[in-house]
Amino acid sequence: MSFPLDVPLGLLRARRSAKWTTYAPDVLPLPVAEMDVRLAPAVSRALQTAVDLSDSGYAGDTGGLVDAFAGFARRRWQWHVAPTEVRTCADVAVGVTEVLRLLVAPGDRVVLMPPVYPPFWHWLDAVGARPVEVPLRDVATGGRLDLAGIERALEAGVRVILLCHPHNPTGRVHDVAELRALAQLADEHGALVLSDEIHAPLTFAQSRFHPYVTVSVEAARTGIAFHSASKAWNLAGLKCALVVAVHPQAQQAISAWAPELAYGTGHLGVLTSTAAYRHGEEWLDDLV
C-alpha cells in the first residue's frame, strides 16, 4: 500500500515546531531531525482520539506500549523483549543522561566515537563526565569501530562506552562481527555499552540492523539499549522513549533508576508510539 507522504511547502511553513520557527520566513530549513511528511494514519487516529476525549493528562500504564514495541522488535529484528526489561522516559537524551548518572562520577571518562551526534558531548557535560574520543575508522565509507582504540581506552580504566547504532551521521549499521568484538572487550574489562538505537527502524534492507544486546551473551550482559519511535514516525515532540536492559547484570547496574522518570514520558507519546509500533509498520516500509 502506498501512503500520501508529501506535504505542500505552504503547510510546512504553517508548522510551529523548531524546524519551521527557528529561522526567518525566507529561509528554507534543512535540518533532518524533523521529517517533512504526513503522519502515519495510525498515529493520526491515536492523536485525534485523544483530542476528542480531551485525554491530555500524565502517562498512565505503559504496558501496551511495551507490548507493541516487543511485537515490532520481534517482527523487525527477531528480538524477543520481555516487559520486565523495559523502562520508559521522555526521550533517548534523557534516558542516556540518567543512566550515565548511575554509572559515572564527575570526572569519569566515557568513550565516544566521532564523528557522532553532537549532543553526546552535552550529555556527558550534564553528568560531569569527560569524553575519550576514539574516532571511527574508514569514515569515508561509513566508518567502522576502532576496536584497538576502544581496547586501549578500556585498559586505561574507562568503563562506559556510548555507541551510536546505526551511526549518526555516517549512516553506518555496525555489523555483527564488530558488535560481538566490542561486547567481548566490554565484558573482559567490566564495562557497559550504552547503545543509542533510535534510527534502527529506518535501516535499509541491504544493511540489516542487529540490536546490540542480541548479538552475543557478552552483549546482553554489557548492553543497555535506547529506543524511540520519534525518528522513524516523526514523533519527537510527543516525548516517549524506551530503555532496555535484558541481562540481570545490566539491570543491576541501573537498578537505582528513579521511578519518577516515567512521569516525564509524554502521554500522547505513549499513545502514538503504541499505535506506530503496532499499526504503523506498513507506513514505515513505504517511508523507507
Coordinates of C-alpha atoms in Angstrom, one line a residue:
M1 CA 0.0 0.0 0.0
S2 CA 1.2 3.5 -0.8
F3 CA 0.7 6.3 1.7
P4 CA 0.5 10.1 0.9
L5 CA 3.7 11.4 2.4
D6 CA 4.3 14.7 0.7
V7 CA 3.3 17.9 2.5
P8 CA 3.0 21.2 0.4
L9 CA 5.5 23.8 1.4
G10 CA 2.8 26.2 2.4
L11 CA 1.5 23.8 5.0
L12 CA 5.1 23.0 6.2
R13 CA 5.6 26.7 6.8
A14 CA 2.5 26.7 9.0
R15 CA 4.1 24.3 11.4
R16 CA 5.2 25.7 14.7
S17 CA 7.9 23.2 15.5
A18 CA 11.6 24.2 15.9
K19 CA 12.5 23.4 12.3
W20 CA 9.9 25.8 11.0
T21 CA 10.2 28.7 13.6
T22 CA 14.0 28.9 14.3
Y23 CA 14.8 30.8 11.1
A24 CA 13.4 33.8 9.2
P25 CA 10.4 33.1 6.9
D26 CA 12.5 33.4 3.8
V27 CA 14.9 30.6 4.9
L28 CA 14.1 27.0 3.8
P29 CA 15.3 25.0 6.8
L30 CA 17.2 21.7 6.1
P31 CA 17.6 20.0 9.5
V32 CA 16.7 16.4 9.2
A33 CA 15.7 15.7 12.8
E34 CA 12.1 16.6 11.8
M35 CA 10.7 14.9 8.7
D36 CA 8.6 16.8 6.2
V37 CA 6.0 14.1 5.8
R38 CA 2.4 13.5 6.8
L39 CA 1.9 11.4 9.9
A40 CA 1.1 7.7 9.7
P41 CA -2.7 7.2 9.6
A42 CA -2.5 5.1 12.8
V43 CA -0.6 7.8 14.6
S44 CA -3.1 10.5 13.4
R45 CA -6.0 8.4 14.6
A46 CA -4.4 7.9 18.0
L47 CA -3.9 11.6 18.4
Q48 CA -7.4 12.5 17.2
T49 CA -9.0 10.1 19.6
A50 CA -7.0 11.6 22.5
V51 CA -8.0 15.1 21.4
D52 CA -11.7 14.1 21.1
L53 CA -11.5 12.7 24.6
S54 CA -9.6 15.7 26.0
D55 CA -7.2 13.0 27.1
S56 CA -4.1 15.1 27.8
G57 CA -3.0 14.1 31.3
Y58 CA 0.0 12.2 32.6
A59 CA 1.1 9.0 31.0
G60 CA -0.5 6.0 32.6
D61 CA 0.0 2.3 32.2
T62 CA 2.8 1.8 29.6
G63 CA 2.1 -2.0 29.3
G64 CA 0.5 -1.6 25.9
L65 CA 3.5 0.4 24.6
V66 CA 6.0 -2.1 25.8
D67 CA 3.9 -4.9 24.3
A68 CA 3.7 -3.0 21.0
F69 CA 7.4 -2.4 20.9
A70 CA 8.1 -6.0 21.7
G71 CA 6.0 -7.1 18.8
F72 CA 7.7 -4.7 16.5
A73 CA 11.2 -5.8 17.7
R74 CA 10.3 -9.4 17.2
R75 CA 8.9 -8.9 13.7
R76 CA 11.6 -6.5 12.6
W77 CA 14.8 -7.8 14.3
Q78 CA 13.8 -11.2 15.8
W79 CA 14.5 -9.6 19.2
H80 CA 12.3 -11.0 22.0
V81 CA 11.9 -8.3 24.6
A82 CA 10.3 -9.1 28.0
P83 CA 8.2 -6.4 29.8
T84 CA 10.5 -6.6 32.9
E85 CA 13.4 -5.5 30.7
V86 CA 11.9 -2.1 29.7
R87 CA 11.7 1.3 31.3
T88 CA 10.2 4.4 29.8
C89 CA 11.3 8.1 29.8
A90 CA 10.8 11.3 27.9
D91 CA 13.4 10.7 25.1
V92 CA 16.7 9.0 24.4
A93 CA 18.7 12.0 25.6
V94 CA 17.0 11.8 29.0
G95 CA 17.4 8.1 29.1
V96 CA 21.1 8.1 28.3
T97 CA 21.8 11.0 30.6
E98 CA 20.0 9.4 33.6
V99 CA 21.8 6.1 33.0
L100 CA 25.1 7.9 32.9
R101 CA 24.3 9.5 36.3
L102 CA 24.0 6.0 37.7
L103 CA 27.2 4.7 36.1
V104 CA 29.8 7.5 36.3
A105 CA 31.0 10.0 38.9
P106 CA 32.2 13.5 38.0
G107 CA 35.5 13.3 36.2
D108 CA 35.0 9.7 35.0
R109 CA 35.6 9.1 31.3
V110 CA 33.2 7.7 28.6
V111 CA 34.2 6.5 25.1
L112 CA 32.7 8.5 22.2
M113 CA 33.2 7.6 18.5
P114 CA 33.3 10.8 16.4
P115 CA 32.1 11.9 14.0
V116 CA 29.0 11.4 16.1
Y117 CA 25.7 13.1 17.1
P118 CA 27.0 16.4 18.7
P119 CA 24.6 16.3 21.8
F120 CA 26.6 13.2 23.1
W121 CA 29.2 15.7 24.4
H122 CA 26.4 17.7 26.1
W123 CA 25.1 14.6 27.8
L124 CA 28.5 13.9 29.3
D125 CA 28.8 17.6 30.4
A126 CA 25.4 17.2 32.2
V127 CA 26.8 14.5 34.4
G128 CA 30.4 15.8 34.7
A129 CA 31.9 13.0 32.7
R130 CA 34.8 13.5 30.3
P131 CA 34.9 12.2 26.7
V132 CA 37.6 9.8 25.5
E133 CA 37.3 10.1 21.7
V134 CA 38.0 7.0 19.7
P135 CA 37.2 8.1 16.1
L136 CA 35.6 5.7 13.6
R137 CA 37.9 4.2 11.1
D138 CA 37.2 4.4 7.3
V139 CA 34.7 7.3 7.8
A140 CA 34.6 7.9 4.0
T141 CA 32.8 4.6 3.6
G142 CA 30.5 4.9 6.6
G143 CA 33.0 4.2 9.3
R144 CA 34.0 1.1 11.4
L145 CA 34.6 0.8 15.1
D146 CA 38.3 1.3 16.1
L147 CA 38.3 -1.8 18.3
A148 CA 42.0 -1.4 19.1
G149 CA 41.4 2.2 20.2
I150 CA 38.5 1.2 22.4
E151 CA 40.6 -1.6 24.0
R152 CA 43.3 1.0 24.8
A153 CA 40.6 3.2 26.5
L154 CA 39.3 0.3 28.5
E155 CA 42.8 -0.7 29.6
A156 CA 43.2 2.9 30.8
G157 CA 40.2 2.5 33.1
V158 CA 37.2 3.7 31.0
R159 CA 34.1 1.7 31.9
V160 CA 31.3 3.2 29.8
I161 CA 31.1 3.2 26.0
L162 CA 28.5 5.3 24.2
L163 CA 27.6 3.5 21.0
C164 CA 25.6 5.1 18.2
H165 CA 23.9 2.2 16.2
P166 CA 23.0 2.9 13.4
H167 CA 25.7 5.6 13.5
N168 CA 24.7 9.2 13.2
P169 CA 25.8 11.0 11.0
T170 CA 27.6 8.4 8.8
G171 CA 24.6 6.0 8.5
R172 CA 26.8 3.0 9.3
V173 CA 24.9 0.0 10.6
H174 CA 27.6 -1.8 12.6
D175 CA 27.8 -5.4 11.6
V176 CA 27.5 -8.4 13.9
A177 CA 31.2 -9.2 14.0
E178 CA 32.1 -5.7 15.1
L179 CA 29.5 -5.7 17.8
R180 CA 30.5 -9.1 19.1
A181 CA 34.1 -7.9 19.3
L182 CA 33.0 -4.8 21.1
A183 CA 30.9 -6.8 23.6
Q184 CA 33.9 -9.2 24.3
L185 CA 36.1 -6.2 25.1
A186 CA 33.5 -4.6 27.3
D187 CA 32.9 -7.9 29.1
E188 CA 36.6 -8.5 29.7
H189 CA 37.0 -5.1 31.3
G190 CA 33.8 -4.9 33.2
A191 CA 32.4 -2.1 31.0
L192 CA 28.9 -1.2 29.9
V193 CA 27.8 -0.2 26.4
L194 CA 25.0 2.3 26.1
S195 CA 23.6 1.7 22.6
D196 CA 21.6 4.6 21.1
E197 CA 19.5 2.7 18.5
I198 CA 17.0 5.5 17.8
H199 CA 17.4 5.2 14.0
A200 CA 17.1 1.4 13.8
P201 CA 13.6 1.4 12.3
L202 CA 14.9 3.5 9.3
T203 CA 17.6 1.0 8.3
F204 CA 17.6 0.0 4.7
A205 CA 17.1 -3.7 3.9
Q206 CA 20.6 -4.2 2.5
S207 CA 22.1 -3.2 5.8
R208 CA 20.4 -5.4 8.3
F209 CA 20.2 -4.0 11.8
H210 CA 21.1 -6.2 14.8
P211 CA 20.2 -4.8 18.3
Y212 CA 23.5 -4.7 20.3
V213 CA 22.1 -6.7 23.2
T214 CA 21.1 -9.6 20.9
V215 CA 24.4 -10.4 19.2
S216 CA 26.0 -12.5 22.0
V217 CA 25.8 -13.4 25.6
E218 CA 28.5 -10.8 26.3
A219 CA 26.5 -8.1 24.6
A220 CA 23.4 -9.0 26.6
R221 CA 25.5 -8.8 29.8
T222 CA 27.1 -5.5 28.9
G223 CA 24.4 -3.7 27.0
I224 CA 21.7 -1.2 27.6
A225 CA 19.7 -0.2 24.6
F226 CA 17.7 3.1 23.9
H227 CA 14.8 3.1 21.5
S228 CA 12.1 5.5 20.4
A229 CA 9.5 5.9 17.7
S230 CA 10.4 9.5 17.4
K231 CA 12.7 9.5 14.4
A232 CA 11.0 6.8 12.3
W233 CA 7.5 8.2 12.8
N234 CA 8.3 11.9 13.3
L235 CA 7.1 12.0 16.9
A236 CA 9.9 13.8 18.7
G237 CA 7.7 16.5 20.2
L238 CA 5.4 13.9 21.9
K239 CA 8.2 12.6 24.2
C240 CA 8.5 8.9 24.6
A241 CA 11.4 6.5 24.7
L242 CA 12.3 3.1 26.0
V243 CA 15.4 1.9 27.9
V244 CA 16.0 -1.8 27.6
A245 CA 18.3 -3.9 29.8
V246 CA 18.0 -7.6 29.2
H247 CA 20.6 -9.2 31.4
P248 CA 20.5 -9.2 35.3
Q249 CA 23.9 -7.7 35.3
A250 CA 22.9 -4.8 33.2
Q251 CA 19.6 -4.4 35.1
Q252 CA 21.5 -4.3 38.3
A253 CA 23.7 -1.5 37.0
I254 CA 20.6 0.7 36.6
S255 CA 18.6 -0.6 39.5
A256 CA 18.6 2.8 41.1
W257 CA 16.7 4.2 38.1
A258 CA 14.3 6.8 39.6
P259 CA 10.6 5.8 39.2
E260 CA 9.6 9.4 38.8
L261 CA 11.4 9.5 35.4
A262 CA 8.4 7.6 34.0
Y263 CA 6.3 10.8 34.6
G264 CA 8.5 12.6 32.1
T265 CA 7.1 10.3 29.4
G266 CA 4.5 12.1 27.4
H267 CA 1.0 10.6 27.5
L268 CA 0.5 11.5 23.8
G269 CA 3.9 10.0 23.1
V270 CA 2.8 6.7 24.7
L271 CA -0.4 6.6 22.7
T272 CA 1.2 7.5 19.4
S273 CA 4.2 5.3 19.8
T274 CA 2.0 2.4 20.7
A275 CA 0.0 3.0 17.5
A276 CA 3.2 3.4 15.5
Y277 CA 4.8 0.1 16.7
R278 CA 1.5 -1.8 16.5
H279 CA -0.1 -0.4 13.3
G280 CA 2.4 1.8 11.6
E281 CA 4.8 -0.7 10.1
E282 CA 3.4 -0.7 6.6
W283 CA 3.6 3.1 6.6
L284 CA 7.2 2.9 7.8
D285 CA 8.1 0.5 5.0
D286 CA 6.6 2.9 2.5
L287 CA 8.6 5.8 4.0
V288 CA 11.9 3.9 4.0

